[in-house]
CSV table of C-alpha atoms and ligand atoms in Angstrom, one decimal:
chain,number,residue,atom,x,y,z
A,1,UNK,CA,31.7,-18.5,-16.1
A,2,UNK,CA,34.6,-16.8,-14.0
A,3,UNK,CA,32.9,-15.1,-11.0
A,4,UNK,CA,34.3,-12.0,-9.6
A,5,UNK,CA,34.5,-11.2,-6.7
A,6,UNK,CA,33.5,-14.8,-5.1
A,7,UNK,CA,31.0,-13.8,-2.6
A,8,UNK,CA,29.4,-10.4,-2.3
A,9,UNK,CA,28.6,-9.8,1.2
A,10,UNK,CA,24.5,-9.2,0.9
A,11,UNK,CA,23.0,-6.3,2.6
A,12,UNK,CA,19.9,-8.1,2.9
A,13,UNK,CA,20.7,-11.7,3.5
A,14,UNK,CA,17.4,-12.5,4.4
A,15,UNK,CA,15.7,-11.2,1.8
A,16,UNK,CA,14.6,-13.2,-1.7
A,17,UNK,CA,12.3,-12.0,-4.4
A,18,UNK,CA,9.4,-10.4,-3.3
A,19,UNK,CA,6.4,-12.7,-2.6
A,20,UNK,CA,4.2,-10.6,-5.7
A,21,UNK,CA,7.0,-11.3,-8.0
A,22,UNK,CA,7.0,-15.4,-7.2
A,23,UNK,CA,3.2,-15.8,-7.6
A,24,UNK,CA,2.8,-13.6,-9.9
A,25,UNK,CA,5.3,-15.8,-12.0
A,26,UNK,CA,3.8,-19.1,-11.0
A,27,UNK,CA,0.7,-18.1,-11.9
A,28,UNK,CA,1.7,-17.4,-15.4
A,29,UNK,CA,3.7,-20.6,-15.3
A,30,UNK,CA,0.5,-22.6,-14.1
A,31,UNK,CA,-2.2,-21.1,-16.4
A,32,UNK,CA,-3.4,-20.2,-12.9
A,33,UNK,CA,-6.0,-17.2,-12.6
A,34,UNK,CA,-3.7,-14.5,-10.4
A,35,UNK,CA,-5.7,-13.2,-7.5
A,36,UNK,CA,-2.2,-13.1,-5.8
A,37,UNK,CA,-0.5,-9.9,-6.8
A,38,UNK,CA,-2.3,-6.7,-6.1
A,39,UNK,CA,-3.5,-5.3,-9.6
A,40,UNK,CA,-6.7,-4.6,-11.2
A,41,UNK,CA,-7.1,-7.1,-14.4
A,42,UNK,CA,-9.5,-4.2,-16.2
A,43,UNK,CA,-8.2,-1.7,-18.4
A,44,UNK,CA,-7.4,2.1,-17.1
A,45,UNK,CA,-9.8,4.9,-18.3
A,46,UNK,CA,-9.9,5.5,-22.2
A,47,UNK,CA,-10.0,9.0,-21.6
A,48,UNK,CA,-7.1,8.7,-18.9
A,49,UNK,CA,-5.3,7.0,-21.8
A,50,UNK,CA,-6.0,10.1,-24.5
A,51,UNK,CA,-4.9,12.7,-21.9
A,52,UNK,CA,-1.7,11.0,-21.3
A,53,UNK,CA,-1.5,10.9,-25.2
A,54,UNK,CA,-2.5,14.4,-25.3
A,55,UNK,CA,0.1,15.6,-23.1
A,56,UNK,CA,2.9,13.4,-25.0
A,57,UNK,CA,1.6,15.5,-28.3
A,58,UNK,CA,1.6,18.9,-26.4
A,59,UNK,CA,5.3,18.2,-25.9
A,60,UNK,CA,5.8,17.4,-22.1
A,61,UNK,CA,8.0,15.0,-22.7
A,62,UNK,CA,11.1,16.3,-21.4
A,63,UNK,CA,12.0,16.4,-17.2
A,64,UNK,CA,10.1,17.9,-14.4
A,65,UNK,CA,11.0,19.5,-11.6
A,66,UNK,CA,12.2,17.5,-9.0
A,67,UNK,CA,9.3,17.9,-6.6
A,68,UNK,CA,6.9,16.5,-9.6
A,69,UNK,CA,4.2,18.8,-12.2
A,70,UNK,CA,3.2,22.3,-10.6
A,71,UNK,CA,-0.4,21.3,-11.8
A,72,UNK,CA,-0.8,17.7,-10.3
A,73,UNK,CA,1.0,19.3,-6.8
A,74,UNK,CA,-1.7,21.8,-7.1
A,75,UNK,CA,-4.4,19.1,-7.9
A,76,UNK,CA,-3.2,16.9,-4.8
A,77,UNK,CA,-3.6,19.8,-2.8
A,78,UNK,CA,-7.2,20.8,-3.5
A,79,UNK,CA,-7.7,17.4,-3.2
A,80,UNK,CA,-6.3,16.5,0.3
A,81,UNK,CA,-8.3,19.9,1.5
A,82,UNK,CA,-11.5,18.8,0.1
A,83,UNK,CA,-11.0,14.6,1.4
A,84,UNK,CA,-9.5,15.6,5.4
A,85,UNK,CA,-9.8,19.3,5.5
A,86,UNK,CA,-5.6,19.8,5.4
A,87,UNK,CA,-3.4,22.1,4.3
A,88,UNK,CA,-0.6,21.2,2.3
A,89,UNK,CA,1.8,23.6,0.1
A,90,UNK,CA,2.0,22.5,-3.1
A,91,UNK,CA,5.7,23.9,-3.6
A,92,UNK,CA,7.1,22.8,-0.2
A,93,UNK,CA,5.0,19.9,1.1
A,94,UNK,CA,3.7,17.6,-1.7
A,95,UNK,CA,6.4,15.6,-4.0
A,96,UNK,CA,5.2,13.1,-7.0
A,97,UNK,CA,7.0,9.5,-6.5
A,98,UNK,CA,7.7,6.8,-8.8
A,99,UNK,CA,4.6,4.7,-7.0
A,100,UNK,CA,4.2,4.7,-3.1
A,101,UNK,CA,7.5,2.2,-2.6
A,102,UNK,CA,9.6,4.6,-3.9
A,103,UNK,CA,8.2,7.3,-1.8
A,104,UNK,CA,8.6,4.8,1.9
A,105,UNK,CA,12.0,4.0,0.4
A,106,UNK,CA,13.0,7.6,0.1
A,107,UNK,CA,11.4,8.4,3.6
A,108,UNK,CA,12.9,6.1,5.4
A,109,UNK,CA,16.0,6.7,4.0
A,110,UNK,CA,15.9,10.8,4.7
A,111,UNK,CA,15.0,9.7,8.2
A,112,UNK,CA,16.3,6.8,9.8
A,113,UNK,CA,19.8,6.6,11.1
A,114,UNK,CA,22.0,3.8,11.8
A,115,UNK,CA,20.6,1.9,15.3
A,116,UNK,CA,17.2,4.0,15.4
A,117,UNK,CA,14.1,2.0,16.2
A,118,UNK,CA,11.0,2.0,13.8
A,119,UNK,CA,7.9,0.4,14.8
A,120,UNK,CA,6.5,-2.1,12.6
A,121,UNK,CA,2.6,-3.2,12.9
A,122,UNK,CA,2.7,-6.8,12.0
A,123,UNK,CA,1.4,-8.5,9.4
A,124,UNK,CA,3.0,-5.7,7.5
A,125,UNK,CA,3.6,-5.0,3.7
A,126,UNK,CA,6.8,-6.5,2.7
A,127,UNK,CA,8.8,-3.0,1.4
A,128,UNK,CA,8.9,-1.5,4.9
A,129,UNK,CA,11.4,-3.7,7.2
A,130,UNK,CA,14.1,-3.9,4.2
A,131,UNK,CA,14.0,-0.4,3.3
A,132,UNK,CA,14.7,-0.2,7.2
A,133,UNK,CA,17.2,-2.5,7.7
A,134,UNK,CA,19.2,-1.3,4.6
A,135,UNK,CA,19.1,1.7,6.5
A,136,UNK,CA,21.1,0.4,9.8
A,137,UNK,CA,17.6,0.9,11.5
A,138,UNK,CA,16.0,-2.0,13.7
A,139,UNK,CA,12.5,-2.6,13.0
A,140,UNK,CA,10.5,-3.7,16.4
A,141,UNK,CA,7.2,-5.5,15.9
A,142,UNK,CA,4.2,-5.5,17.8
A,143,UNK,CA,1.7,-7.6,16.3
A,144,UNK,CA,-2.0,-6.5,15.3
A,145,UNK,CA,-4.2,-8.2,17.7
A,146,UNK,CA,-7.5,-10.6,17.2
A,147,UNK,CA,-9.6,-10.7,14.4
A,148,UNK,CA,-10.1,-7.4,13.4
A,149,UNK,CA,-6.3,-6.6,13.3
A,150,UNK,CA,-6.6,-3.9,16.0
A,151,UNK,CA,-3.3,-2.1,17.2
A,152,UNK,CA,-2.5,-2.4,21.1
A,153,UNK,CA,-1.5,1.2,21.5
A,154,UNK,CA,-0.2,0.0,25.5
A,155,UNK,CA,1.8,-2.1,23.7
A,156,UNK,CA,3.1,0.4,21.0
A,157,UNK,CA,3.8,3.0,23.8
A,158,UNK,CA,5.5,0.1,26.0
A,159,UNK,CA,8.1,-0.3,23.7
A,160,UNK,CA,8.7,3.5,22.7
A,161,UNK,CA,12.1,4.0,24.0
A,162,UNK,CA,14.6,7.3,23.4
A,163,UNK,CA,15.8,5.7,20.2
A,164,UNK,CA,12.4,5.5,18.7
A,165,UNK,CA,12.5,7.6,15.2
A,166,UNK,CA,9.3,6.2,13.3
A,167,UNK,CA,6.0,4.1,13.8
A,168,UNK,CA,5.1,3.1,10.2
A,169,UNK,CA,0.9,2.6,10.0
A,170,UNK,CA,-1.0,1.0,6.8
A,171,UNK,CA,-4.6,2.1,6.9
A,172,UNK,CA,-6.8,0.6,5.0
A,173,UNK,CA,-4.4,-2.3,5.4
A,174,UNK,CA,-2.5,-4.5,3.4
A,175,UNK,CA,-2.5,-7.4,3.7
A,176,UNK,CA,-5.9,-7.7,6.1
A,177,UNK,CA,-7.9,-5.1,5.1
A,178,UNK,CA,-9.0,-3.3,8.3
A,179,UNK,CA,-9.3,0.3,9.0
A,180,UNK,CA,-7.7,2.4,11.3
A,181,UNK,CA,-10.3,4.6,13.8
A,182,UNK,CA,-10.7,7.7,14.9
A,183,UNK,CA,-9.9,6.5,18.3
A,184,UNK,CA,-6.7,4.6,16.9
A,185,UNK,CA,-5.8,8.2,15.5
A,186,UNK,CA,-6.1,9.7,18.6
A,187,UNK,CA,-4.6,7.0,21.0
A,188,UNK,CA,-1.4,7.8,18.5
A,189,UNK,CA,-1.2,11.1,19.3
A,190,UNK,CA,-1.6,10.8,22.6
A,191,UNK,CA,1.3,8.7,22.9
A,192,UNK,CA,3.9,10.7,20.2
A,193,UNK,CA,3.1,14.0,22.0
A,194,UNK,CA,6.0,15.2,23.1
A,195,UNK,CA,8.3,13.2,21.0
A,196,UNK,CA,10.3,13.5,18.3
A,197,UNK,CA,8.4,10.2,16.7
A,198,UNK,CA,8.0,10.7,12.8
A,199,UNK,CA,4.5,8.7,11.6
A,200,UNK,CA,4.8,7.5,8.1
A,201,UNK,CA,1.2,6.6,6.8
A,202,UNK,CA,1.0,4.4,3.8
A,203,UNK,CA,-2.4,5.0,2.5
A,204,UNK,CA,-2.5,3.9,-0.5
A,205,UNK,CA,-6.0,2.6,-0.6
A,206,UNK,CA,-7.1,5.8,0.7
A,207,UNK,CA,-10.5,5.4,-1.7
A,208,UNK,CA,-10.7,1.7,-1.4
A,209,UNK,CA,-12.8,2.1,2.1
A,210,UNK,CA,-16.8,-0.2,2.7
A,211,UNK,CA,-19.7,-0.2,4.4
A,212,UNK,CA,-20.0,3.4,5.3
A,213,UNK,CA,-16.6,3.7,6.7
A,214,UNK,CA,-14.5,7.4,6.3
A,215,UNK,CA,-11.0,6.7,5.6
A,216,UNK,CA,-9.1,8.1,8.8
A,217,UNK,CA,-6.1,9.8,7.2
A,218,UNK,CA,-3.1,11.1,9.8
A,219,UNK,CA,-4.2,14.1,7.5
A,220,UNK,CA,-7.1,14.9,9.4
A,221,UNK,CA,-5.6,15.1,12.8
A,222,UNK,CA,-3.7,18.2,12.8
A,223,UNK,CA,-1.1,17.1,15.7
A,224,UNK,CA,-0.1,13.9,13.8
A,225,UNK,CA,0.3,16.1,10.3
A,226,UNK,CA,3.0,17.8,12.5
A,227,UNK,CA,5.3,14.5,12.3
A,228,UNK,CA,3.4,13.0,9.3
A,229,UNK,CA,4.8,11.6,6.1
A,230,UNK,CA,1.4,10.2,4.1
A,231,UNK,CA,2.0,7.9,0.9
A,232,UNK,CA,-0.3,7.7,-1.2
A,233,UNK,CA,-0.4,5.8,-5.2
A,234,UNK,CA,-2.1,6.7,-8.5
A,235,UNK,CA,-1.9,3.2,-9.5
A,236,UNK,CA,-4.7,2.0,-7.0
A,237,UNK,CA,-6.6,5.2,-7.3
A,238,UNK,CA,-6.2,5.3,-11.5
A,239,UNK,CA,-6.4,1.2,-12.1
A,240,UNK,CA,-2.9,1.7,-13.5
A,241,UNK,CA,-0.2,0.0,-11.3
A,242,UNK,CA,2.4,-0.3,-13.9
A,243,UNK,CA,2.4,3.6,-14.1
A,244,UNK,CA,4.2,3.5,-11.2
A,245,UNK,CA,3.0,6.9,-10.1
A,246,UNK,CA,2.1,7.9,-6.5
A,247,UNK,CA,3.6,11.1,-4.0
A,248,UNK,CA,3.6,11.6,-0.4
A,249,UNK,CA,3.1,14.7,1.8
A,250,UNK,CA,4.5,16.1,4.8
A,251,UNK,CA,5.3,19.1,6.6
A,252,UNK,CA,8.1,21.6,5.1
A,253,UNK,CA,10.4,20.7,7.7
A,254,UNK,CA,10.1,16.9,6.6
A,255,UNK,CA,9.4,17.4,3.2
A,256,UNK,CA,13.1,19.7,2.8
A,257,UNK,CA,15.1,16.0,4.0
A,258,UNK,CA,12.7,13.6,1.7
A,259,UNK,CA,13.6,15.9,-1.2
A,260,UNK,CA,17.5,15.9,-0.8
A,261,UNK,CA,17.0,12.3,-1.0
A,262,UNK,CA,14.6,11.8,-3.5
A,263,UNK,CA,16.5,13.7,-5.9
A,264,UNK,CA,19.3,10.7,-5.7
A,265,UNK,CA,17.0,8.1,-6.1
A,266,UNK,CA,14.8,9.4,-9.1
A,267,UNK,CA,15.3,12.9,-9.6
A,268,UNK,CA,11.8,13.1,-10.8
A,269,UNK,CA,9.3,11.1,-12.0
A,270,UNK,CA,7.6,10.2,-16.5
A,271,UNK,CA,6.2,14.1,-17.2
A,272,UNK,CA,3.3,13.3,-19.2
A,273,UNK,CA,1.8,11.1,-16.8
A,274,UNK,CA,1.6,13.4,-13.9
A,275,UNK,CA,0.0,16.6,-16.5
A,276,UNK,CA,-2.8,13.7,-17.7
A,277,UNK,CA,-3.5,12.9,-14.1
A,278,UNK,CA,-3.7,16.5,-12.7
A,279,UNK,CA,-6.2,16.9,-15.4
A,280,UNK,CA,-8.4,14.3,-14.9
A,281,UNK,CA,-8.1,14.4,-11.2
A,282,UNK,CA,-10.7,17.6,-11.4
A,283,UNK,CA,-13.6,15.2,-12.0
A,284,UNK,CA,-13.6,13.6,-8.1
A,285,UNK,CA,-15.7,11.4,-9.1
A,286,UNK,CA,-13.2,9.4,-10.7
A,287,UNK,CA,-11.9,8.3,-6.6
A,288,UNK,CA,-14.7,9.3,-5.0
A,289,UNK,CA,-16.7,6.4,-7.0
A,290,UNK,CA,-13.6,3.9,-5.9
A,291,UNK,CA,-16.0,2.8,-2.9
A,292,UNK,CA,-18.7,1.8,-4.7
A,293,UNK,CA,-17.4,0.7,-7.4
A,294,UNK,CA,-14.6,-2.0,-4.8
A,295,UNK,CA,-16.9,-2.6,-2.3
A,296,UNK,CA,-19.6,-4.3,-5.2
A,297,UNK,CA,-16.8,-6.2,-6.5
A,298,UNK,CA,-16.2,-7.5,-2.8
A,299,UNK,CA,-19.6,-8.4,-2.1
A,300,UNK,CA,-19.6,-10.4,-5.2
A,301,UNK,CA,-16.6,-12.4,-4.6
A,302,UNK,CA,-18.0,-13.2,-1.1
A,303,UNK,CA,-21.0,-14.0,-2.1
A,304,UNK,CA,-19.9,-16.1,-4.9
A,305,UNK,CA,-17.8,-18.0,-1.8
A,306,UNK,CA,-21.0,-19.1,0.3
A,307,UNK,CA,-21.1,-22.6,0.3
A,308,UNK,CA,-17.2,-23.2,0.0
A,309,UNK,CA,-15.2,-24.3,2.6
A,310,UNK,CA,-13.0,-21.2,3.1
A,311,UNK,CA,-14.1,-19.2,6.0
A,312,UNK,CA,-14.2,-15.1,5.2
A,313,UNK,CA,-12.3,-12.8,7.3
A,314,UNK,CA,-14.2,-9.7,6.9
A,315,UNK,CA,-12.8,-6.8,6.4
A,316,UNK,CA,-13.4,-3.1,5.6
A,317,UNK,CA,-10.8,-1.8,3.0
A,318,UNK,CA,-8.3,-2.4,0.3
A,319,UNK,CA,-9.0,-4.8,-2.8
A,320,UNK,CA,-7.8,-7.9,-0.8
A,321,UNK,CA,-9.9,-10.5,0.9
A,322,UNK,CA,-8.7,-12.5,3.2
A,323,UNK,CA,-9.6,-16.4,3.2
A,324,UNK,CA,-9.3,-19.2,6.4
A,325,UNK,CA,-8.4,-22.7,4.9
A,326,UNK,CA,-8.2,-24.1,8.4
A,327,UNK,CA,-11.1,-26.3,7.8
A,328,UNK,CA,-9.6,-27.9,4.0
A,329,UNK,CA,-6.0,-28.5,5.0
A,330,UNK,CA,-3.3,-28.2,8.0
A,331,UNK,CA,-0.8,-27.6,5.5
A,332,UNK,CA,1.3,-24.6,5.7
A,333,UNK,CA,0.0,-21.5,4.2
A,334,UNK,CA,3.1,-21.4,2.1
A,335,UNK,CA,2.6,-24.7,0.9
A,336,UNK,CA,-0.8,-24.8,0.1
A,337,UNK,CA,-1.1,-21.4,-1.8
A,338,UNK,CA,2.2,-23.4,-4.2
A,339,UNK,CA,-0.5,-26.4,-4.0
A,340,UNK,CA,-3.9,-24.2,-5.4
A,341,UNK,CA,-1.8,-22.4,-8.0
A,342,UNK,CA,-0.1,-25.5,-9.8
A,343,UNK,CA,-3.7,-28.3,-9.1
A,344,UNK,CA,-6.1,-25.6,-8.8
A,345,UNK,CA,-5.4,-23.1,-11.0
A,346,UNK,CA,-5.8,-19.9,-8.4
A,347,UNK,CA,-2.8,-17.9,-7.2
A,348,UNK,CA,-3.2,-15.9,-4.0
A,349,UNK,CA,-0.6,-14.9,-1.4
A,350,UNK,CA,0.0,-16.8,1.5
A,351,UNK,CA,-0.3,-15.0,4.9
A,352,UNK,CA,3.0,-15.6,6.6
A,353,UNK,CA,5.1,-13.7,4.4
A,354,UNK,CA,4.0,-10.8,6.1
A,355,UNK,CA,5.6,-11.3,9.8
A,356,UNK,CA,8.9,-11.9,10.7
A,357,UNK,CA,8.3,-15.1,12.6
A,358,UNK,CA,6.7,-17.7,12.0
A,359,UNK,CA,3.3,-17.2,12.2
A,360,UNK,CA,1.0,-19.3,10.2
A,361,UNK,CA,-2.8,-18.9,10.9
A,362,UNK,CA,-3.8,-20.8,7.4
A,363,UNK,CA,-4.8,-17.4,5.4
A,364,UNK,CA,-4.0,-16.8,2.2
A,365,UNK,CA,-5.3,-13.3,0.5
A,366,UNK,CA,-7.1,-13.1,-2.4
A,367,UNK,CA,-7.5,-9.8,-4.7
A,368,UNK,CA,-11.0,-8.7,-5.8
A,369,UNK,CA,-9.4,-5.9,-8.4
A,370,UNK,CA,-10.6,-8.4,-11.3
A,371,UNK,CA,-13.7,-8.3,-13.9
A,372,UNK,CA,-16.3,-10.5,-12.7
A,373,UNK,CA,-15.7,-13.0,-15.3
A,374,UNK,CA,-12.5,-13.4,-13.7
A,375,UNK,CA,-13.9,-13.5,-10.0
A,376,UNK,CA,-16.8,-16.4,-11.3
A,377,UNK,CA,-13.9,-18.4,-12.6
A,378,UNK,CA,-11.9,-17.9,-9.4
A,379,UNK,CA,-14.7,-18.4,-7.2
A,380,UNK,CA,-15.8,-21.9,-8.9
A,381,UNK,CA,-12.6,-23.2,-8.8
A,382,UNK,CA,-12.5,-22.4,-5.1
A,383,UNK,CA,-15.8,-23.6,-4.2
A,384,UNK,CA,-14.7,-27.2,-5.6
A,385,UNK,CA,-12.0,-27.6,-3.3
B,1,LIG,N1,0.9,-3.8,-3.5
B,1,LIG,C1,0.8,-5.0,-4.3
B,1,LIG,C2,0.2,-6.1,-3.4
B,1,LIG,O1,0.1,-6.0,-2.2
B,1,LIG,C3,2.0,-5.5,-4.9
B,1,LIG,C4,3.0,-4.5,-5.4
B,1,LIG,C5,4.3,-5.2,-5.8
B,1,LIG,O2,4.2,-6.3,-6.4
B,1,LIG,N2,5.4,-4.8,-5.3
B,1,LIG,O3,-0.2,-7.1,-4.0
């Protein structure tokens, strides 16, 4: 076939297809059970399912306003009063997003300027650095520290520097599952006080939080809400990833330049959805029983793992478990996480893909969203290697 033109520049030479996308893929490929990808492999609510269908039938089925359903802002904003005591106006400072990327696209985009310096907390979630760089901003990285994943905030603050525009945090964190503290909280603020430092909080597994922990949203710390843009996603919160749903919050003043940009990107986001999620959202059970309901599932899977060789890196959020391999194999993460999908049928993600240099501590993390028939299966297979 004639190619025209006969090489497009890239904007992001570095970057290939997302890491969720390639195991996801080989896993089908492989017959392999997919622990890799973050996604629950149980079905959504039946009566989630009817109100969307209701909603469909009542006829809101046409376009929303830009900023997302009146009733599901409204919902979101009894809600973030009720989980961290703040205030949030549901006209000017809560806006529904197709799913959590979208909304750290969008809010990066409004925000970061050509040659303005975001700080990245490494191993980080792989949409962060493109959206920057696509963005003419230049990520810097400070890696998490020891085994718990702990932020250096001497560090952080060493390398805050008059072009500093955003610190991006991930609490509970993906890939490793810890928590951010109270203390972390306030060591942040400490340090952005008096800056003009914008915080974007991806919190997406706000309700996905163990062994007695209290998420520590930026929300609750009314100096950090100041500067605050919080994601967070329906899909983890609903058991319904391909919904794609998810919004953000953030101060008028922040919220006014996220707007002007989200309306290029999406203009607004599949009606229905968002009236059959404001409605259901009024039982608070349905997140409030997320802990429970996760941190079983990870007990399970660990304890189903005593007696392999894989060493658990504990960990106190999200539905991802992190696994040491040090003691099977010296082969790269990369390679042996290709190696357990294709001989041993389990797909997982490989650690290193989440910092920008070569780092290879021989992790690989697994996802516990799954039935337990799926996490027996996965967990036998793993204790034979
Ligand atoms: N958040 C999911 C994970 O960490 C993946 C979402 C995606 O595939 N982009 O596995």
């Amino acid at each position: 076939m004639a190619t025209f033109p006969n090489s497009i520049p890239s904007k992001l030479p570095n970057s290939g297809t997302t890491i969720f996308t390639v195991m996801s893929k080989m896993a089908q490929e492989h017959n392999a059970i997919n622990l890799s990808q973050g996604f629950p492999d149980f079905p959504c609510s039946e009566k989630l399912l009817s109100l969307v269908n209701k909603h469909m039938k009542l006829g809101h089925n046409q376009y929303c306003p830009l900023q997302g359903v009146q009733e599901l802002r409204e919902a979101i904003s009894e809600k973030m009063e009720k989980m961290y005591s703040a205030k949030y106006d549901p006209d000017t400072e809560i806006n529904i997003t197709a799913g959590a990327t979208q909304a750290i696209y969008t809010a990066i985009t409004a925000l970061v300027r050509e040659g303005d310096e975001v700080i990245v907390l490494e191993p980080a979630y792989d949409c962060y650095v493109p959206a920057i760089k696509l963005n003419g901003g230049i990520p810097i990285y400070i890696q998490l520290k020891g085994k718990n994943f702990d932020v250096d905030w001497e560090e952080v603050k060493k390398v805050i520097t008059q072009r500093t525009k955003m610190i991006i945090l991930c609490t509970p964190h993906n890939p490793s599952g810890s928590i951010l503290t109270a203390g972390d909280m306030q060591a942040l603020d400490k340090i952005t006080r008096g800056t003009d430092i914008i915080i974007l909080s991806d919190e997406v597994y706000e309700h996905i939080i163990f062994d007695g922990y209290e998420h520590q949203s930026v929300a609750r710390f009314p100096k950090l809400v100041e500067r605050s843009v919080i994601v967070y996603s329906f899909g983890k919160t609903l058991h319904a990833t391909g919904w794609k749903i998810g919004y953000c919050v953030a101060p008028e003043n922040i919220m006014k330049e996220f707007r002007k940009v989200h309306q290029w990107v999406v203009f607004t986001c599949n009606t229905p959805v968002q009236y059959a999620i404001a409605e259901y959202l009024q039982d608070e059970q349905i997140y409030l029983g997320l802990y429970g309901f996760y941190q079983e599932k990870r007990d399970y899977f660990i304890k189903l793992l005593q007696g392999s060789k894989f060493k658990v890196i504990p960990a106190s959020g999200s539905y991802f478990q992190l696994l040491d391999f040090s003691s099977i194999t010296d082969e790269k993460d990369t390679d042996f996480a290709i190696r357990l999908t294709k001989e041993f049928g389990i797909a997982s993600i490989p650690m290193s893909v989440f910092y920008h240099k070569p780092v290879d501590e021989k992790v690989l993390r697994f996802c516990f969203a799954k039935k337990k028939e799926t996490l027996e299966q996965a967990a036998e297979k793993l204790c034979k290697i």
